PDB file of C-alpha atoms in Angstrom:
ATOM      1  CA  UNK A   1      16.722  10.236  14.547  1.00 54.00           C
ATOM      2  CA  UNK A   2      15.483  13.793  14.810  1.00 60.00           C
ATOM      3  CA  UNK A   3      14.355  13.774  11.127  1.00 61.00           C
ATOM      4  CA  UNK A   4      12.557  10.409  11.574  1.00 63.00           C
ATOM      5  CA  UNK A   5      10.502  11.852  14.661  1.00 71.00           C
ATOM      6  CA  UNK A   6       9.779  14.918  12.601  1.00 67.00           C
ATOM      7  CA  UNK A   7       8.574  12.722   9.718  1.00 67.00           C
ATOM      8  CA  UNK A   8       6.253  10.696  12.093  1.00 69.00           C
ATOM      9  CA  UNK A   9       4.615  13.786  13.382  1.00 71.00           C
ATOM     10  CA  UNK A  10       4.392  15.539  10.067  1.00 68.00           C
ATOM     11  CA  UNK A  11       2.948  12.391   8.518  1.00 66.00           C
ATOM     12  CA  UNK A  12       0.204  12.196  11.034  1.00 72.00           C
ATOM     13  CA  UNK A  13      -0.717  15.794  10.511  1.00 74.00           C
ATOM     14  CA  UNK A  14      -0.482  15.721   6.662  1.00 72.00           C
ATOM     15  CA  UNK A  15      -3.856  16.404   5.127  1.00 76.00           C
ATOM     16  CA  UNK A  16      -2.941  14.395   1.950  1.00 72.00           C
ATOM     17  CA  UNK A  17      -2.101  11.461   3.874  1.00 75.00           C
ATOM     18  CA  UNK A  18      -5.419  11.459   5.873  1.00 80.00           C
ATOM     19  CA  UNK A  19      -7.449  12.028   2.641  1.00 81.00           C
ATOM     20  CA  UNK A  20      -5.790   9.487   0.436  1.00 77.00           C
ATOM     21  CA  UNK A  21      -4.481   7.074   3.142  1.00 77.00           C
ATOM     22  CA  UNK A  22      -7.669   7.054   5.113  1.00 83.00           C
ATOM     23  CA  UNK A  23     -10.618   8.722   3.610  1.00 85.00           C
ATOM     24  CA  UNK A  24     -10.112   7.300   0.181  1.00 84.00           C
ATOM     25  CA  UNK A  25      -9.475   3.856   1.468  1.00 86.00           C
ATOM     26  CA  UNK A  26     -12.409   3.836   3.909  1.00 89.00           C
ATOM     27  CA  UNK A  27     -14.750   4.597   0.748  1.00 91.00           C
ATOM     28  CA  UNK A  28     -13.404   1.367  -0.845  1.00 90.00           C
ATOM     29  CA  UNK A  29     -13.820  -0.569   2.289  1.00 91.00           C
ATOM     30  CA  UNK A  30     -17.506   0.463   2.425  1.00 92.00           C
ATOM     31  CA  UNK A  31     -17.955  -0.361  -1.212  1.00 92.00           C
ATOM     32  CA  UNK A  32     -16.440  -3.834  -0.615  1.00 90.00           C
ATOM     33  CA  UNK A  33     -18.556  -4.371   2.444  1.00 90.00           C
ATOM     34  CA  UNK A  34     -22.026  -3.285   1.215  1.00 91.00           C
ATOM     35  CA  UNK A  35     -22.007  -3.213  -2.625  1.00 90.00           C
ATOM     36  CA  UNK A  36     -19.579  -5.578  -4.361  1.00 88.00           C
ATOM     37  CA  UNK A  37     -20.633  -8.526  -2.236  1.00 86.00           C
ATOM     38  CA  UNK A  38     -24.322  -8.248  -2.998  1.00 82.00           C
ATOM     39  CA  UNK A  39     -24.260 -11.315  -5.155  1.00 82.00           C
ATOM     40  CA  UNK A  40     -23.093 -13.657  -2.390  1.00 84.00           C
ATOM     41  CA  UNK A  41     -26.587 -14.801  -1.682  1.00 82.00           C
ATOM     42  CA  UNK A  42     -26.430 -16.854  -4.950  1.00 84.00           C
ATOM     43  CA  UNK A  43     -23.586 -18.914  -3.594  1.00 86.00           C
ATOM     44  CA  UNK A  44     -24.755 -22.265  -1.818  1.00 87.00           C
ATOM     45  CA  UNK A  45     -24.883 -21.789   1.984  1.00 86.00           C
ATOM     46  CA  UNK A  46     -22.309 -24.640   2.623  1.00 87.00           C
ATOM     47  CA  UNK A  47     -19.617 -22.542   0.720  1.00 87.00           C
ATOM     48  CA  UNK A  48     -20.415 -19.175   2.527  1.00 88.00           C
ATOM     49  CA  UNK A  49     -17.617 -19.368   5.035  1.00 89.00           C
ATOM     50  CA  UNK A  50     -14.765 -20.182   2.456  1.00 88.00           C
ATOM     51  CA  UNK A  51     -16.157 -17.655   0.042  1.00 88.00           C
ATOM     52  CA  UNK A  52     -16.494 -14.849   2.624  1.00 91.00           C
ATOM     53  CA  UNK A  53     -12.910 -15.474   4.022  1.00 91.00           C
ATOM     54  CA  UNK A  54     -11.424 -15.617   0.477  1.00 89.00           C
ATOM     55  CA  UNK A  55     -13.229 -12.412  -0.495  1.00 91.00           C
ATOM     56  CA  UNK A  56     -12.215 -10.504   2.783  1.00 91.00           C
ATOM     57  CA  UNK A  57      -8.556 -11.943   2.483  1.00 91.00           C
ATOM     58  CA  UNK A  58      -7.940 -10.368  -0.913  1.00 91.00           C
ATOM     59  CA  UNK A  59     -10.009  -7.177  -0.401  1.00 92.00           C
ATOM     60  CA  UNK A  60      -7.896  -6.677   2.844  1.00 91.00           C
ATOM     61  CA  UNK A  61      -4.734  -7.424   0.569  1.00 92.00           C
ATOM     62  CA  UNK A  62      -5.953  -4.668  -1.773  1.00 92.00           C
ATOM     63  CA  UNK A  63      -6.493  -2.217   1.149  1.00 90.00           C
ATOM     64  CA  UNK A  64      -3.034  -2.743   2.681  1.00 89.00           C
ATOM     65  CA  UNK A  65      -1.234  -2.471  -0.635  1.00 90.00           C
ATOM     66  CA  UNK A  66      -3.194   0.577  -1.724  1.00 87.00           C
ATOM     67  CA  UNK A  67      -2.684   2.231   1.761  1.00 85.00           C
ATOM     68  CA  UNK A  68       0.992   1.662   1.406  1.00 81.00           C
ATOM     69  CA  UNK A  69       0.960   3.710  -1.795  1.00 81.00           C
ATOM     70  CA  UNK A  70      -1.734   6.308  -0.840  1.00 78.00           C
ATOM     71  CA  UNK A  71      -0.221   7.413   2.560  1.00 73.00           C
ATOM     72  CA  UNK A  72       3.004   8.255   0.747  1.00 71.00           C
ATOM     73  CA  UNK A  73       1.534  10.895  -1.607  1.00 69.00           C
ATOM     74  CA  UNK A  74       2.233  13.071   1.415  1.00 65.00           C
ATOM     75  CA  UNK A  75       5.808  11.872   1.338  1.00 66.00           C
ATOM     76  CA  UNK A  76       6.455  13.341  -1.903  1.00 65.00           C
ATOM     77  CA  UNK A  77       4.996  16.713  -0.908  1.00 66.00           C
ATOM     78  CA  UNK A  78       7.196  16.661   2.228  1.00 66.00           C
ATOM     79  CA  UNK A  79      10.358  15.793   0.263  1.00 65.00           C
ATOM     80  CA  UNK A  80       9.605  19.034  -1.788  1.00 64.00           C
ATOM     81  CA  UNK A  81       9.290  21.233   1.241  1.00 61.00           C
ATOM     82  CA  UNK A  82      12.313  19.774   2.855  1.00 62.00           C
ATOM     83  CA  UNK A  83      14.640  20.013  -0.221  1.00 56.00           C
ATOM     84  CA  UNK A  84      16.245  23.008   1.087  1.00 55.00           C
ATOM     85  CA  UNK A  85      16.991  21.765   4.485  1.00 59.00           C
ATOM     86  CA  UNK A  86      18.152  18.404   3.071  1.00 60.00           C
ATOM     87  CA  UNK A  87      20.590  20.193   0.860  1.00 55.00           C
ATOM     88  CA  UNK A  88      21.912  22.439   3.537  1.00 53.00           C
ATOM     89  CA  UNK A  89      22.443  19.502   5.942  1.00 59.00           C
ATOM     90  CA  UNK A  90      24.160  17.384   3.386  1.00 58.00           C
ATOM     91  CA  UNK A  91      26.572  20.366   2.623  1.00 62.00           C
ATOM     92  CA  UNK A  92      27.271  21.814   6.096  1.00 59.00           C
ATOM     93  CA  UNK A  93      25.913  19.158   8.445  1.00 63.00           C
ATOM     94  CA  UNK A  94      26.427  15.584   9.051  1.00 67.00           C
ATOM     95  CA  UNK A  95      23.463  14.209   7.029  1.00 65.00           C
ATOM     96  CA  UNK A  96      24.666  11.306   4.797  1.00 71.00           C
ATOM     97  CA  UNK A  97      22.679   9.747   2.072  1.00 69.00           C
ATOM     98  CA  UNK A  98      22.301   6.456   4.263  1.00 71.00           C
ATOM     99  CA  UNK A  99      21.107   8.441   7.276  1.00 72.00           C
ATOM    100  CA  UNK A 100      18.599  10.448   5.083  1.00 72.00           C
ATOM    101  CA  UNK A 101      17.057   7.385   3.694  1.00 75.00           C
ATOM    102  CA  UNK A 102      16.821   5.495   7.017  1.00 76.00           C
ATOM    103  CA  UNK A 103      15.157   8.509   8.487  1.00 73.00           C
ATOM    104  CA  UNK A 104      12.562   8.804   5.913  1.00 75.00           C
ATOM    105  CA  UNK A 105      11.767   4.994   5.925  1.00 76.00           C
ATOM    106  CA  UNK A 106      11.501   4.932   9.729  1.00 76.00           C
ATOM    107  CA  UNK A 107       9.534   8.201   9.865  1.00 72.00           C
ATOM    108  CA  UNK A 108       6.849   7.178   7.253  1.00 73.00           C
ATOM    109  CA  UNK A 109       6.613   3.559   8.168  1.00 77.00           C
ATOM    110  CA  UNK A 110       4.913   4.311  11.638  1.00 78.00           C
ATOM    111  CA  UNK A 111       1.960   6.553  10.213  1.00 78.00           C
ATOM    112  CA  UNK A 112       1.565   4.106   7.344  1.00 77.00           C
ATOM    113  CA  UNK A 113       1.334   1.229   9.893  1.00 79.00           C
ATOM    114  CA  UNK A 114      -1.149   3.141  11.998  1.00 81.00           C
ATOM    115  CA  UNK A 115      -3.538   3.945   9.149  1.00 81.00           C
ATOM    116  CA  UNK A 116      -3.239   0.300   7.976  1.00 80.00           C
ATOM    117  CA  UNK A 117      -4.054  -1.456  11.362  1.00 82.00           C
ATOM    118  CA  UNK A 118      -7.098   0.999  11.778  1.00 87.00           C
ATOM    119  CA  UNK A 119      -8.317   0.223   8.317  1.00 86.00           C
ATOM    120  CA  UNK A 120      -7.968  -3.466   8.616  1.00 85.00           C
ATOM    121  CA  UNK A 121      -9.858  -3.387  11.743  1.00 88.00           C
ATOM    122  CA  UNK A 122     -12.608  -1.300  10.115  1.00 91.00           C
ATOM    123  CA  UNK A 123     -12.580  -3.727   7.075  1.00 90.00           C
ATOM    124  CA  UNK A 124     -13.297  -6.790   9.529  1.00 90.00           C
ATOM    125  CA  UNK A 125     -15.997  -5.002  11.299  1.00 92.00           C
ATOM    126  CA  UNK A 126     -17.762  -3.622   8.174  1.00 93.00           C
ATOM    127  CA  UNK A 127     -17.333  -6.791   6.214  1.00 93.00           C
ATOM    128  CA  UNK A 128     -18.972  -8.728   9.005  1.00 93.00           C
ATOM    129  CA  UNK A 129     -21.882  -6.148   9.086  1.00 93.00           C
ATOM    130  CA  UNK A 130     -22.253  -5.883   5.383  1.00 91.00           C
ATOM    131  CA  UNK A 131     -22.564  -9.633   4.927  1.00 91.00           C
ATOM    132  CA  UNK A 132     -25.206  -9.908   7.518  1.00 91.00           C
ATOM    133  CA  UNK A 133     -26.883  -6.926   5.885  1.00 89.00           C
ATOM    134  CA  UNK A 134     -27.259  -9.026   2.719  1.00 88.00           C
ATOM    135  CA  UNK A 135     -28.313 -12.242   4.600  1.00 88.00           C
ATOM    136  CA  UNK A 136     -25.076 -13.891   4.632  1.00 89.00           C
ATOM    137  CA  UNK A 137     -25.031 -15.084   8.355  1.00 89.00           C
ATOM    138  CA  UNK A 138     -21.525 -16.237   9.049  1.00 89.00           C
ATOM    139  CA  UNK A 139     -19.491 -16.366  12.253  1.00 89.00           C
ATOM    140  CA  UNK A 140     -16.991 -13.568  12.906  1.00 89.00           C
ATOM    141  CA  UNK A 141     -14.016 -15.987  12.452  1.00 89.00           C
ATOM    142  CA  UNK A 142     -14.960 -16.047   8.610  1.00 89.00           C
ATOM    143  CA  UNK A 143     -13.886 -12.343   8.163  1.00 90.00           C
ATOM    144  CA  UNK A 144     -10.534 -12.899  10.269  1.00 89.00           C
ATOM    145  CA  UNK A 145      -7.369 -14.528   9.203  1.00 90.00           C
ATOM    146  CA  UNK A 146      -7.750 -18.328   9.006  1.00 87.00           C
ATOM    147  CA  UNK A 147      -5.044 -18.771  11.624  1.00 87.00           C
ATOM    148  CA  UNK A 148      -5.934 -16.140  14.137  1.00 84.00           C
ATOM    149  CA  UNK A 149      -2.307 -16.055  15.501  1.00 88.00           C
ATOM    150  CA  UNK A 150       0.212 -16.819  12.904  1.00 88.00           C
ATOM    151  CA  UNK A 151      -2.031 -15.523  10.151  1.00 87.00           C
ATOM    152  CA  UNK A 152      -2.464 -12.196  11.697  1.00 88.00           C
ATOM    153  CA  UNK A 153       1.287 -11.984  12.433  1.00 90.00           C
ATOM    154  CA  UNK A 154       2.025 -12.895   8.916  1.00 91.00           C
ATOM    155  CA  UNK A 155      -0.517 -10.236   7.589  1.00 90.00           C
ATOM    156  CA  UNK A 156       1.148  -7.510   9.820  1.00 88.00           C
ATOM    157  CA  UNK A 157       4.630  -8.464   8.810  1.00 90.00           C
ATOM    158  CA  UNK A 158       3.773  -8.399   5.009  1.00 91.00           C
ATOM    159  CA  UNK A 159       2.077  -4.998   5.627  1.00 89.00           C
ATOM    160  CA  UNK A 160       5.310  -3.711   6.991  1.00 88.00           C
ATOM    161  CA  UNK A 161       7.044  -5.283   3.992  1.00 91.00           C
ATOM    162  CA  UNK A 162       4.545  -3.546   1.582  1.00 90.00           C
ATOM    163  CA  UNK A 163       5.205  -0.164   3.271  1.00 87.00           C
ATOM    164  CA  UNK A 164       8.908  -0.429   3.070  1.00 88.00           C
ATOM    165  CA  UNK A 165       8.698  -1.400  -0.698  1.00 91.00           C
ATOM    166  CA  UNK A 166       6.282   1.484  -1.520  1.00 87.00           C
ATOM    167  CA  UNK A 167       8.634   3.753   0.449  1.00 84.00           C
ATOM    168  CA  UNK A 168      11.484   2.708  -1.603  1.00 87.00           C
ATOM    169  CA  UNK A 169       9.604   3.247  -4.840  1.00 87.00           C
ATOM    170  CA  UNK A 170       8.159   6.622  -3.835  1.00 81.00           C
ATOM    171  CA  UNK A 171      11.451   7.794  -2.387  1.00 79.00           C
ATOM    172  CA  UNK A 172      13.355   6.958  -5.528  1.00 82.00           C
ATOM    173  CA  UNK A 173      10.650   8.804  -7.595  1.00 80.00           C
ATOM    174  CA  UNK A 174      10.790  11.770  -5.362  1.00 76.00           C
ATOM    175  CA  UNK A 175      14.529  12.381  -5.284  1.00 76.00           C
ATOM    176  CA  UNK A 176      14.759  11.629  -9.067  1.00 76.00           C
ATOM    177  CA  UNK A 177      12.197  14.395  -9.604  1.00 72.00           C
ATOM    178  CA  UNK A 178      13.953  16.738  -7.142  1.00 69.00           C
ATOM    179  CA  UNK A 179      17.236  16.410  -9.155  1.00 69.00           C
ATOM    180  CA  UNK A 180      15.323  18.138 -11.881  1.00 67.00           C
ATOM    181  CA  UNK A 181      12.500  20.368 -10.615  1.00 63.00           C
ATOM    182  CA  UNK A 182       9.899  20.075  -7.880  1.00 62.00           C
ATOM    183  CA  UNK A 183       7.197  20.477 -10.663  1.00 64.00           C
ATOM    184  CA  UNK A 184       7.624  16.957 -11.677  1.00 63.00           C
ATOM    185  CA  UNK A 185       6.691  15.671  -8.256  1.00 67.00           C
ATOM    186  CA  UNK A 186       2.960  16.646  -8.907  1.00 65.00           C
ATOM    187  CA  UNK A 187       3.038  14.617 -12.012  1.00 68.00           C
ATOM    188  CA  UNK A 188       4.197  11.376 -10.399  1.00 75.00           C
ATOM    189  CA  UNK A 189       2.454  11.654  -6.988  1.00 73.00           C
ATOM    190  CA  UNK A 190      -0.462   9.381  -7.766  1.00 78.00           C
ATOM    191  CA  UNK A 191       1.470   6.841 -10.147  1.00 83.00           C
ATOM    192  CA  UNK A 192       1.743   4.209  -7.301  1.00 84.00           C
ATOM    193  CA  UNK A 193      -2.028   4.375  -6.639  1.00 84.00           C
ATOM    194  CA  UNK A 194      -2.638   3.816 -10.405  1.00 87.00           C
ATOM    195  CA  UNK A 195      -0.354   0.897 -10.365  1.00 90.00           C
ATOM    196  CA  UNK A 196      -2.031  -0.710  -7.484  1.00 90.00           C
ATOM    197  CA  UNK A 197      -5.571  -0.223  -8.949  1.00 89.00           C
ATOM    198  CA  UNK A 198      -4.387  -1.600 -12.333  1.00 92.00           C
ATOM    199  CA  UNK A 199      -2.669  -4.697 -10.728  1.00 92.00           C
ATOM    200  CA  UNK A 200      -5.628  -5.569  -8.610  1.00 92.00           C
ATOM    201  CA  UNK A 201      -8.148  -5.339 -11.565  1.00 91.00           C
ATOM    202  CA  UNK A 202      -5.858  -7.399 -13.737  1.00 91.00           C
ATOM    203  CA  UNK A 203      -5.365  -9.988 -10.970  1.00 91.00           C
ATOM    204  CA  UNK A 204      -9.184 -10.260 -10.555  1.00 89.00           C
ATOM    205  CA  UNK A 205     -10.080 -10.639 -14.346  1.00 87.00           C
ATOM    206  CA  UNK A 206      -6.988 -12.188 -15.843  1.00 87.00           C
ATOM    207  CA  UNK A 207      -5.037 -15.254 -15.115  1.00 87.00           C
ATOM    208  CA  UNK A 208      -1.530 -14.131 -14.220  1.00 88.00           C
ATOM    209  CA  UNK A 209       1.499 -15.973 -15.770  1.00 89.00           C
ATOM    210  CA  UNK A 210       4.376 -16.473 -13.206  1.00 88.00           C
ATOM    211  CA  UNK A 211       6.734 -13.835 -14.773  1.00 91.00           C
ATOM    212  CA  UNK A 212       4.057 -11.150 -13.945  1.00 92.00           C
ATOM    213  CA  UNK A 213       4.792 -11.492 -10.145  1.00 93.00           C
ATOM    214  CA  UNK A 214       8.510 -10.900 -10.886  1.00 94.00           C
ATOM    215  CA  UNK A 215       7.915  -7.674 -12.742  1.00 94.00           C
ATOM    216  CA  UNK A 216       5.044  -6.146 -10.846  1.00 93.00           C
ATOM    217  CA  UNK A 217       5.887  -6.159  -7.089  1.00 94.00           C
ATOM    218  CA  UNK A 218       2.347  -4.587  -6.270  1.00 93.00           C
ATOM    219  CA  UNK A 219       0.713  -7.767  -7.802  1.00 93.00           C
ATOM    220  CA  UNK A 220       3.003  -9.995  -5.693  1.00 94.00           C
ATOM    221  CA  UNK A 221       2.203  -8.044  -2.602  1.00 94.00           C
ATOM    222  CA  UNK A 222      -1.490  -8.395  -3.175  1.00 94.00           C
ATOM    223  CA  UNK A 223      -1.262 -12.187  -3.678  1.00 93.00           C
ATOM    224  CA  UNK A 224       1.058 -12.727  -0.767  1.00 94.00           C
ATOM    225  CA  UNK A 225      -1.049 -10.703   1.798  1.00 93.00           C
ATOM    226  CA  UNK A 226      -4.178 -12.400   0.555  1.00 91.00           C
ATOM    227  CA  UNK A 227      -2.630 -15.913   0.728  1.00 91.00           C
ATOM    228  CA  UNK A 228      -1.505 -15.316   4.318  1.00 92.00           C
ATOM    229  CA  UNK A 229      -4.849 -13.979   5.285  1.00 92.00           C
ATOM    230  CA  UNK A 230      -6.781 -16.734   3.801  1.00 89.00           C
ATOM    231  CA  UNK A 231      -4.460 -19.572   5.042  1.00 88.00           C
ATOM    232  CA  UNK A 232      -3.269 -20.509   1.422  1.00 87.00           C
ATOM    233  CA  UNK A 233      -0.023 -22.078   0.779  1.00 86.00           C
ATOM    234  CA  UNK A 234       0.602 -20.689  -2.599  1.00 88.00           C
ATOM    235  CA  UNK A 235      -0.357 -17.448  -4.446  1.00 91.00           C
ATOM    236  CA  UNK A 236      -3.425 -17.858  -6.866  1.00 89.00           C
ATOM    237  CA  UNK A 237      -2.871 -17.319 -10.473  1.00 87.00           C
ATOM    238  CA  UNK A 238      -6.116 -15.012 -10.372  1.00 84.00           C
ATOM    239  CA  UNK A 239      -8.754 -14.009  -7.940  1.00 84.00           C
ATOM    240  CA  UNK A 240     -11.788 -15.283  -9.932  1.00 77.00           C
ATOM    241  CA  UNK A 241     -12.925 -18.479 -11.253  1.00 62.00           C
ATOM    242  CA  UNK A 242     -10.900 -21.345 -10.284  1.00 57.00           C
ATOM    243  CA  UNK A 243      -7.509 -20.094  -9.314  1.00 63.00           C
ATOM    244  CA  UNK A 244      -4.394 -22.194  -9.249  1.00 70.00           C
ATOM    245  CA  UNK A 245      -1.430 -21.909  -6.907  1.00 76.00           C
ATOM    246  CA  UNK A 246       1.375 -20.440  -8.926  1.00 83.00           C
ATOM    247  CA  UNK A 247       4.034 -19.388  -6.470  1.00 87.00           C
ATOM    248  CA  UNK A 248       5.136 -20.202  -3.094  1.00 89.00           C
ATOM    249  CA  UNK A 249       4.971 -17.567  -0.388  1.00 90.00           C
ATOM    250  CA  UNK A 250       8.703 -17.850   0.235  1.00 91.00           C
ATOM    251  CA  UNK A 251       9.453 -16.902  -3.490  1.00 92.00           C
ATOM    252  CA  UNK A 252       7.076 -14.111  -3.363  1.00 93.00           C
ATOM    253  CA  UNK A 253       8.534 -12.452  -0.251  1.00 94.00           C
ATOM    254  CA  UNK A 254      12.055 -12.847  -1.782  1.00 95.00           C
ATOM    255  CA  UNK A 255      10.933 -10.960  -4.890  1.00 95.00           C
ATOM    256  CA  UNK A 256       9.694  -8.012  -2.803  1.00 95.00           C
ATOM    257  CA  UNK A 257      12.976  -7.876  -0.789  1.00 95.00           C
ATOM    258  CA  UNK A 258      15.041  -7.864  -3.865  1.00 96.00           C
ATOM    259  CA  UNK A 259      12.921  -4.973  -5.389  1.00 95.00           C
ATOM    260  CA  UNK A 260      12.969  -3.087  -2.311  1.00 93.00           C
ATOM    261  CA  UNK A 261      16.875  -3.508  -1.902  1.00 93.00           C
ATOM    262  CA  UNK A 262      17.389  -2.624  -5.496  1.00 94.00           C
ATOM    263  CA  UNK A 263      15.238   0.625  -5.444  1.00 91.00           C
ATOM    264  CA  UNK A 264      16.845   1.805  -2.076  1.00 88.00           C
ATOM    265  CA  UNK A 265      20.372   1.046  -3.563  1.00 89.00           C
ATOM    266  CA  UNK A 266      19.337   3.285  -6.562  1.00 88.00           C
ATOM    267  CA  UNK A 267      17.912   6.143  -4.262  1.00 82.00           C
ATOM    268  CA  UNK A 268      20.862   6.524  -2.079  1.00 81.00           C
ATOM    269  CA  UNK A 269      23.359   8.003  -4.283  1.00 80.00           C
ATOM    270  CA  UNK A 270      20.641  10.119  -5.949  1.00 74.00           C
ATOM    271  CA  UNK A 271      20.075  11.918  -2.673  1.00 73.00           C
ATOM    272  CA  UNK A 272      23.315  13.857  -3.486  1.00 65.00           C
ATOM    273  CA  UNK A 273      21.703  15.390  -6.560  1.00 65.00           C
ATOM    274  CA  UNK A 274      18.692  16.850  -4.811  1.00 62.00           C
ATOM    275  CA  UNK A 275      18.431  20.347  -6.173  1.00 61.00           C
ATOM    276  CA  UNK A 276      16.727  23.010  -4.109  1.00 60.00           C
ATOM    277  CA  UNK A 277      14.097  25.119  -5.803  1.00 58.00           C
ATOM    278  CA  UNK A 278      11.619  27.607  -4.574  1.00 57.00           C
ATOM    279  CA  UNK A 279       8.339  25.884  -3.751  1.00 54.00           C
ATOM    280  CA  UNK A 280       6.370  28.447  -6.007  1.00 57.00           C
ATOM    281  CA  UNK A 281       7.717  26.399  -8.770  1.00 55.00           C
ATOM    282  CA  UNK A 282       4.886  24.006  -7.951  1.00 51.00           C
ATOM    283  CA  UNK A 283       2.424  26.478  -9.328  1.00 52.00           C
ATOM    284  CA  UNK A 284       4.204  26.722 -12.677  1.00 48.00           C
ATOM    285  CA  UNK A 285       2.402  23.860 -14.355  1.00 42.00           C
TER     286      UNK A 285
END
């Protein structure tokens, strides 16, 4: 587990992870707390609590899902710089593909979870202040999970699942790129971030058919985390208007688990194809 311990420490010291995983997401939390909720004063007062909880739930889902993708921008850079050591340990040491994948997953899960818990705490505090700033005076419970105990536990568990899924996707992308050239890593580093943004925007403005949750795991994660936070039994078909429940929580979680297992299964044999190249290749764009 030496590699996992190294990944934890390197992740917490990684500037890309702090910028994209914390600074970038903090900016969106501030936008959600003070800018995008300015029209809530037009909602009748008797609906304030439900509207605030629903808004906070799915904004938190966006933050968690986006953080899972943002923090792993640093993972791809770490993979590039460790490629030589990985190749050496696989050839002359006892580093198997399974141990390599397990070490990376364990090592990156802890920094991602730390960032996410801090950001969710900031979301709760800033949203409470932001709504009161706009004259929406609701209790603190309105910006917390509807079920303080089980809801919070479900959100934390789903956050862990989101990070493992994102790691499986980013790790597969990284080892696939390193089997060709590290230059390709820079071209794909921000692809998960763009997928999360596109998924969230589509979820807000378009009614989602049920098949979309099968082909887009980020969409499923946003819906599942938001539903758990807001105390909903089913994932909504969209986040605006009058959304209908379209999928059960159990089905949604099963979809994410299947995607994670499939991506991990693809990544394990590809670790044997990692090709060491000089880091200077990154400058040759």
